[in-house]
Amino acid sequence: MAPPRRFAQAGYTIPGMMLREVFLLTPFLAHYDKLSCLEVGGNTGLWLEAFFNIFGPRVADYGVYEPLPGNLAQLRGTLEKRVRGAERVTVRPWCAGDKPGEVVLNYDADVSALASVLLPEVKLVGGKVHRNDRQITVKQERLDERITEIVHFMKIDTEGHEWAVLEGASSAIERGLARNVLFEFGIHQNALGQSFKQFFEIFRDNGYSIYRQISRGHFFGYGAIEKARWFDETRGQQYMVLASLDGPSAGYRGPAVVRGDDWRERMALEVLYRVGGVRT
């Protein structure tokens, strides 16, 4: 007999996110006593719940964008029933993108993890074709309209709309207001003809160090994060990328989840970057 849906989430999804995605941020967020956060693409709130399970006491404010009504209803339920500190969360029921106005969101079901502004159809990992055959018109705004002070952490997971979100936050990135930006890169960008180099450059040129989450983890179950290279394309896979202005804190004393961050590695990456001719 399959476990009840909530049991499956509590027993598998939330701990998995905590160990493989959220905990890896600890060295990078250790610089700050109070965290101002933004999440673009909140879905049903599971990632937010995992984040609060680790960083909740230090979160000063947390804004979350989620435009799909079915997802939004479940996200509000997650906040009400399972997130301690939910009063510090502001829900914004619309999209973030490169320009204000309205956009058409393509989706497949009332509650969906694959709703996409740009892709009514995408080939998933493994080759299965997913179709978003329903549409809804939703409001969209630029993040630069919201980010007027430092945001210590921003997560973007928008099924191919990531580049548009970053374009809408270009001023915040150039001014150093967004200190750490975590975003998904993979099959959706591949389908749109976007390259990792394109994302790498916008951050590298503004002083960020770029890392990517990898599957090889710590003995106790934690995932790992390593320095990224401009040519790290996904080849049909997906991973989370972290662009950080401050890097990991020297005072962090937890499990060794950051790899490839010594001076020799940084020098080698710098040589590769310049010899590879990224600045074209």
Tab-separated table of C-alpha atoms in Angstrom:
chain	number	residue	atom	x	y	z
A	1	MET	CA	0.000	0.000	0.000
A	2	ALA	CA	1.376	3.426	-0.935
A	3	PRO	CA	1.955	5.815	1.964
A	4	PRO	CA	-0.475	8.738	2.378
A	5	ARG	CA	0.531	11.800	0.378
A	6	ARG	CA	1.457	13.939	3.380
A	7	PHE	CA	3.441	11.089	4.953
A	8	ALA	CA	5.382	10.722	1.722
A	9	GLN	CA	6.156	14.439	1.731
A	10	ALA	CA	7.171	14.499	5.386
A	11	GLY	CA	9.146	11.279	5.193
A	12	TYR	CA	10.931	11.820	1.920
A	13	THR	CA	10.556	15.146	0.122
A	14	ILE	CA	11.206	17.585	2.963
A	15	PRO	CA	14.255	15.793	4.475
A	16	GLY	CA	15.642	15.218	0.988
A	17	MET	CA	15.415	18.926	0.167
A	18	MET	CA	16.954	19.818	3.508
A	19	LEU	CA	19.937	17.506	3.055
A	20	ARG	CA	20.609	17.866	-0.663
A	21	GLU	CA	19.660	21.488	-1.389
A	22	VAL	CA	18.975	23.705	1.629
A	23	PHE	CA	21.732	22.715	4.069
A	24	LEU	CA	24.354	23.399	1.388
A	25	LEU	CA	23.506	27.085	1.726
A	26	THR	CA	24.606	27.176	5.375
A	27	PRO	CA	28.244	28.235	4.766
A	28	PHE	CA	27.059	31.014	2.422
A	29	LEU	CA	24.349	32.367	4.723
A	30	ALA	CA	26.505	32.161	7.870
A	31	HIS	CA	27.647	35.750	7.227
A	32	TYR	CA	24.269	37.206	8.190
A	33	ASP	CA	22.390	37.322	11.502
A	34	LYS	CA	19.019	38.153	9.924
A	35	LEU	CA	17.999	36.930	6.497
A	36	SER	CA	15.961	38.798	3.921
A	37	CYS	CA	14.832	36.266	1.290
A	38	LEU	CA	12.920	35.966	-1.990
A	39	GLU	CA	11.653	32.820	-3.692
A	40	VAL	CA	10.374	32.967	-7.270
A	41	GLY	CA	8.310	29.893	-8.125
A	42	GLY	CA	7.113	28.783	-4.687
A	43	ASN	CA	4.971	25.908	-6.006
A	44	THR	CA	3.156	24.289	-3.039
A	45	GLY	CA	5.577	25.543	-0.406
A	46	LEU	CA	7.627	22.407	0.225
A	47	TRP	CA	10.983	24.061	-0.496
A	48	LEU	CA	9.996	27.031	1.652
A	49	GLU	CA	9.103	24.621	4.466
A	50	ALA	CA	12.489	22.897	4.150
A	51	PHE	CA	14.262	26.286	4.226
A	52	PHE	CA	12.410	27.363	7.365
A	53	ASN	CA	13.220	24.036	9.040
A	54	ILE	CA	16.895	25.019	8.872
A	55	PHE	CA	16.999	28.812	8.769
A	56	GLY	CA	13.598	29.758	10.186
A	57	PRO	CA	14.767	31.502	13.412
A	58	ARG	CA	17.082	33.746	11.373
A	59	VAL	CA	14.579	34.722	8.664
A	60	ALA	CA	13.541	38.364	9.018
A	61	ASP	CA	11.329	38.429	5.920
A	62	TYR	CA	10.586	36.034	3.076
A	63	GLY	CA	8.730	36.974	-0.114
A	64	VAL	CA	7.433	34.164	-2.320
A	65	TYR	CA	6.027	34.406	-5.868
A	66	GLU	CA	3.553	31.761	-7.071
A	67	PRO	CA	1.011	32.544	-9.832
A	68	LEU	CA	-0.835	29.208	-10.347
A	69	PRO	CA	-4.048	29.241	-8.232
A	70	GLY	CA	-3.949	25.541	-7.325
A	71	ASN	CA	-0.330	25.732	-6.209
A	72	LEU	CA	-1.071	28.970	-4.391
A	73	ALA	CA	-3.858	27.383	-2.347
A	74	GLN	CA	-1.578	24.546	-1.227
A	75	LEU	CA	1.259	26.965	-0.498
A	76	ARG	CA	-1.007	28.968	1.811
A	77	GLY	CA	-2.012	25.714	3.503
A	78	THR	CA	1.649	24.791	3.989
A	79	LEU	CA	2.284	28.164	5.610
A	80	GLU	CA	-0.749	27.937	7.856
A	81	LYS	CA	-0.213	24.387	9.072
A	82	ARG	CA	3.497	23.600	8.932
A	83	VAL	CA	5.761	26.659	8.851
A	84	ARG	CA	6.772	28.178	12.161
A	85	GLY	CA	7.375	31.842	11.461
A	86	ALA	CA	4.860	32.017	8.593
A	87	GLU	CA	3.893	35.534	9.692
A	88	ARG	CA	7.218	36.684	8.221
A	89	VAL	CA	6.276	35.345	4.765
A	90	THR	CA	4.655	37.575	2.131
A	91	VAL	CA	2.876	35.705	-0.679
A	92	ARG	CA	2.783	37.409	-4.078
A	93	PRO	CA	0.304	35.642	-6.410
A	94	TRP	CA	1.962	36.568	-9.680
A	95	CYS	CA	5.094	36.052	-11.806
A	96	ALA	CA	8.445	37.791	-11.783
A	97	GLY	CA	10.010	38.473	-15.166
A	98	ASP	CA	11.764	40.910	-17.475
A	99	LYS	CA	8.909	43.399	-17.829
A	100	PRO	CA	5.747	44.393	-15.949
A	101	GLY	CA	2.302	43.531	-17.262
A	102	GLU	CA	0.656	40.181	-17.950
A	103	VAL	CA	1.950	36.850	-19.266
A	104	VAL	CA	0.359	33.560	-20.262
A	105	LEU	CA	1.253	30.646	-17.976
A	106	ASN	CA	1.082	27.154	-19.520
A	107	TYR	CA	0.189	24.322	-17.124
A	108	ASP	CA	-1.044	20.738	-17.113
A	109	ALA	CA	-3.082	20.404	-13.901
A	110	ASP	CA	-4.556	22.548	-11.133
A	111	VAL	CA	-1.530	21.701	-8.987
A	112	SER	CA	1.636	21.414	-11.064
A	113	ALA	CA	5.402	21.515	-10.614
A	114	LEU	CA	5.954	22.001	-14.370
A	115	ALA	CA	3.897	25.100	-15.196
A	116	SER	CA	5.908	27.322	-17.533
A	117	VAL	CA	5.569	30.753	-19.123
A	118	LEU	CA	7.778	29.891	-22.092
A	119	LEU	CA	7.346	26.154	-22.637
A	120	PRO	CA	3.995	24.550	-23.442
A	121	GLU	CA	6.010	21.385	-24.135
A	122	VAL	CA	9.356	20.098	-22.846
A	123	LYS	CA	11.322	16.854	-22.989
A	124	LEU	CA	12.035	15.725	-19.419
A	125	VAL	CA	15.078	13.865	-18.111
A	126	GLY	CA	14.698	10.346	-19.502
A	127	GLY	CA	13.103	11.514	-22.745
A	128	LYS	CA	9.428	11.730	-21.765
A	129	VAL	CA	7.635	14.674	-23.369
A	130	HIS	CA	5.571	16.763	-20.957
A	131	ARG	CA	2.758	18.953	-22.332
A	132	ASN	CA	1.215	21.953	-20.614
A	133	ASP	CA	-2.063	22.097	-22.529
A	134	ARG	CA	-3.918	24.590	-20.309
A	135	GLN	CA	-3.364	28.334	-20.052
A	136	ILE	CA	-4.022	31.167	-17.635
A	137	THR	CA	-3.127	34.855	-17.826
A	138	VAL	CA	-1.303	36.143	-14.749
A	139	LYS	CA	0.291	39.394	-13.566
A	140	GLN	CA	4.053	39.841	-13.857
A	141	GLU	CA	6.500	42.357	-12.345
A	142	ARG	CA	10.235	43.032	-12.371
A	143	LEU	CA	12.098	42.174	-9.184
A	144	ASP	CA	13.947	45.485	-9.477
A	145	GLU	CA	10.643	47.123	-8.545
A	146	ARG	CA	10.794	45.264	-5.207
A	147	ILE	CA	14.479	44.989	-4.352
A	148	THR	CA	15.505	48.345	-2.890
A	149	GLU	CA	17.634	46.964	-0.049
A	150	ILE	CA	19.898	43.936	0.389
A	151	VAL	CA	18.332	40.515	-0.187
A	152	HIS	CA	20.632	37.928	1.362
A	153	PHE	CA	19.145	34.979	-0.494
A	154	MET	CA	17.030	34.576	-3.632
A	155	LYS	CA	15.843	31.313	-5.200
A	156	ILE	CA	14.496	31.051	-8.751
A	157	ASP	CA	12.806	27.877	-10.015
A	158	THR	CA	10.474	28.787	-12.870
A	159	GLU	CA	10.694	26.003	-15.478
A	160	GLY	CA	12.597	27.918	-18.139
A	161	HIS	CA	11.674	31.481	-17.135
A	162	GLU	CA	14.853	31.928	-15.064
A	163	TRP	CA	16.664	34.155	-17.554
A	164	ALA	CA	13.703	36.553	-17.756
A	165	VAL	CA	13.570	36.707	-13.945
A	166	LEU	CA	17.284	37.569	-13.837
A	167	GLU	CA	16.840	40.237	-16.502
A	168	GLY	CA	14.136	41.747	-14.322
A	169	ALA	CA	16.605	41.785	-11.405
A	170	SER	CA	19.550	43.158	-13.399
A	171	SER	CA	19.868	46.332	-11.329
A	172	ALA	CA	19.827	44.393	-8.051
A	173	ILE	CA	22.565	42.104	-9.398
A	174	GLU	CA	24.708	44.961	-10.723
A	175	ARG	CA	24.381	46.909	-7.446
A	176	GLY	CA	25.158	43.884	-5.271
A	177	LEU	CA	21.774	43.932	-3.543
A	178	ALA	CA	21.159	40.232	-4.263
A	179	ARG	CA	23.986	38.603	-2.259
A	180	ASN	CA	23.201	34.931	-3.047
A	181	VAL	CA	21.109	33.716	-5.992
A	182	LEU	CA	20.139	30.038	-6.334
A	183	PHE	CA	18.529	29.006	-9.620
A	184	GLU	CA	17.707	25.868	-11.561
A	185	PHE	CA	19.523	25.162	-14.819
A	186	GLY	CA	18.969	22.255	-17.191
A	187	ILE	CA	16.449	20.821	-19.596
A	188	HIS	CA	14.295	23.923	-19.865
A	189	GLN	CA	17.254	26.130	-20.773
A	190	ASN	CA	18.419	23.474	-23.236
A	191	ALA	CA	14.986	23.521	-24.893
A	192	LEU	CA	15.187	27.319	-25.211
A	193	GLY	CA	18.690	27.266	-26.717
A	194	GLN	CA	20.267	28.946	-23.670
A	195	SER	CA	23.746	28.012	-22.465
A	196	PHE	CA	25.305	27.823	-19.030
A	197	LYS	CA	27.962	30.255	-20.259
A	198	GLN	CA	25.199	32.840	-20.717
A	199	PHE	CA	24.188	32.561	-17.057
A	200	PHE	CA	27.775	32.235	-15.837
A	201	GLU	CA	28.825	35.486	-17.508
A	202	ILE	CA	26.103	37.715	-16.089
A	203	PHE	CA	27.153	36.773	-12.564
A	204	ARG	CA	30.899	36.530	-13.118
A	205	ASP	CA	30.968	39.997	-14.690
A	206	ASN	CA	29.285	41.402	-11.578
A	207	GLY	CA	31.734	39.879	-9.089
A	208	TYR	CA	29.924	36.689	-8.113
A	209	SER	CA	31.494	33.281	-7.534
A	210	ILE	CA	29.442	30.521	-9.152
A	211	TYR	CA	28.820	27.086	-7.669
A	212	ARG	CA	26.652	24.145	-8.648
A	213	GLN	CA	25.055	21.491	-6.498
A	214	ILE	CA	26.305	17.977	-7.207
A	215	SER	CA	24.959	14.533	-6.372
A	216	ARG	CA	28.062	13.327	-4.555
A	217	GLY	CA	27.315	13.927	-0.907
A	218	HIS	CA	28.656	13.863	2.617
A	219	PHE	CA	28.863	10.564	4.503
A	220	PHE	CA	25.928	11.559	6.714
A	221	GLY	CA	23.627	12.287	3.788
A	222	TYR	CA	24.311	15.939	3.082
A	223	GLY	CA	24.717	16.924	-0.535
A	224	ALA	CA	27.691	18.900	-1.826
A	225	ILE	CA	28.330	22.064	-3.792
A	226	GLU	CA	31.372	22.802	-5.958
A	227	LYS	CA	32.863	25.639	-7.972
A	228	ALA	CA	31.244	25.800	-11.410
A	229	ARG	CA	33.022	26.335	-14.707
A	230	TRP	CA	31.642	28.324	-17.627
A	231	PHE	CA	31.499	25.195	-19.800
A	232	ASP	CA	29.477	23.128	-17.283
A	233	GLU	CA	26.541	22.344	-19.556
A	234	THR	CA	23.977	19.851	-18.267
A	235	ARG	CA	23.848	17.366	-21.167
A	236	GLY	CA	20.168	16.682	-20.556
A	237	GLN	CA	20.293	16.810	-16.762
A	238	GLN	CA	19.286	19.399	-14.149
A	239	TYR	CA	21.102	21.023	-11.265
A	240	MET	CA	20.848	24.006	-8.951
A	241	VAL	CA	23.376	26.807	-9.400
A	242	LEU	CA	24.409	29.248	-6.670
A	243	ALA	CA	25.888	32.664	-7.486
A	244	SER	CA	27.373	34.217	-4.354
A	245	LEU	CA	28.983	37.601	-3.748
A	246	ASP	CA	30.331	36.757	-0.297
A	247	GLY	CA	31.160	33.055	-0.759
A	248	PRO	CA	31.291	30.591	2.148
A	249	SER	CA	32.007	32.043	5.564
A	250	ALA	CA	35.459	31.381	7.028
A	251	GLY	CA	33.754	30.932	10.387
A	252	TYR	CA	31.568	28.027	9.237
A	253	ARG	CA	32.394	24.851	11.197
A	254	GLY	CA	29.791	22.364	9.960
A	255	PRO	CA	30.033	19.400	7.552
A	256	ALA	CA	32.356	19.987	4.584
A	257	VAL	CA	29.736	20.558	1.893
A	258	VAL	CA	31.689	23.099	-0.231
A	259	ARG	CA	34.296	21.659	-2.588
A	260	GLY	CA	36.943	23.174	-4.851
A	261	ASP	CA	37.300	26.499	-3.061
A	262	ASP	CA	41.052	26.688	-2.318
A	263	TRP	CA	43.348	29.225	-3.995
A	264	ARG	CA	44.790	26.753	-6.506
A	265	GLU	CA	41.316	25.813	-7.698
A	266	ARG	CA	40.303	29.466	-8.005
A	267	MET	CA	43.476	30.258	-9.979
A	268	ALA	CA	42.925	27.333	-12.342
A	269	LEU	CA	39.330	28.402	-12.945
A	270	GLU	CA	40.459	31.961	-13.621
A	271	VAL	CA	42.953	30.751	-16.233
A	272	LEU	CA	40.295	28.563	-17.878
A	273	TYR	CA	37.899	31.469	-17.897
A	274	ARG	CA	40.308	33.866	-19.580
A	275	VAL	CA	41.915	31.381	-21.986
A	276	GLY	CA	38.500	30.034	-22.916
A	277	GLY	CA	37.516	33.463	-24.162
A	278	VAL	CA	34.260	33.824	-22.254
A	279	ARG	CA	34.256	37.603	-22.610
A	280	THR	CA	33.356	37.764	-26.283
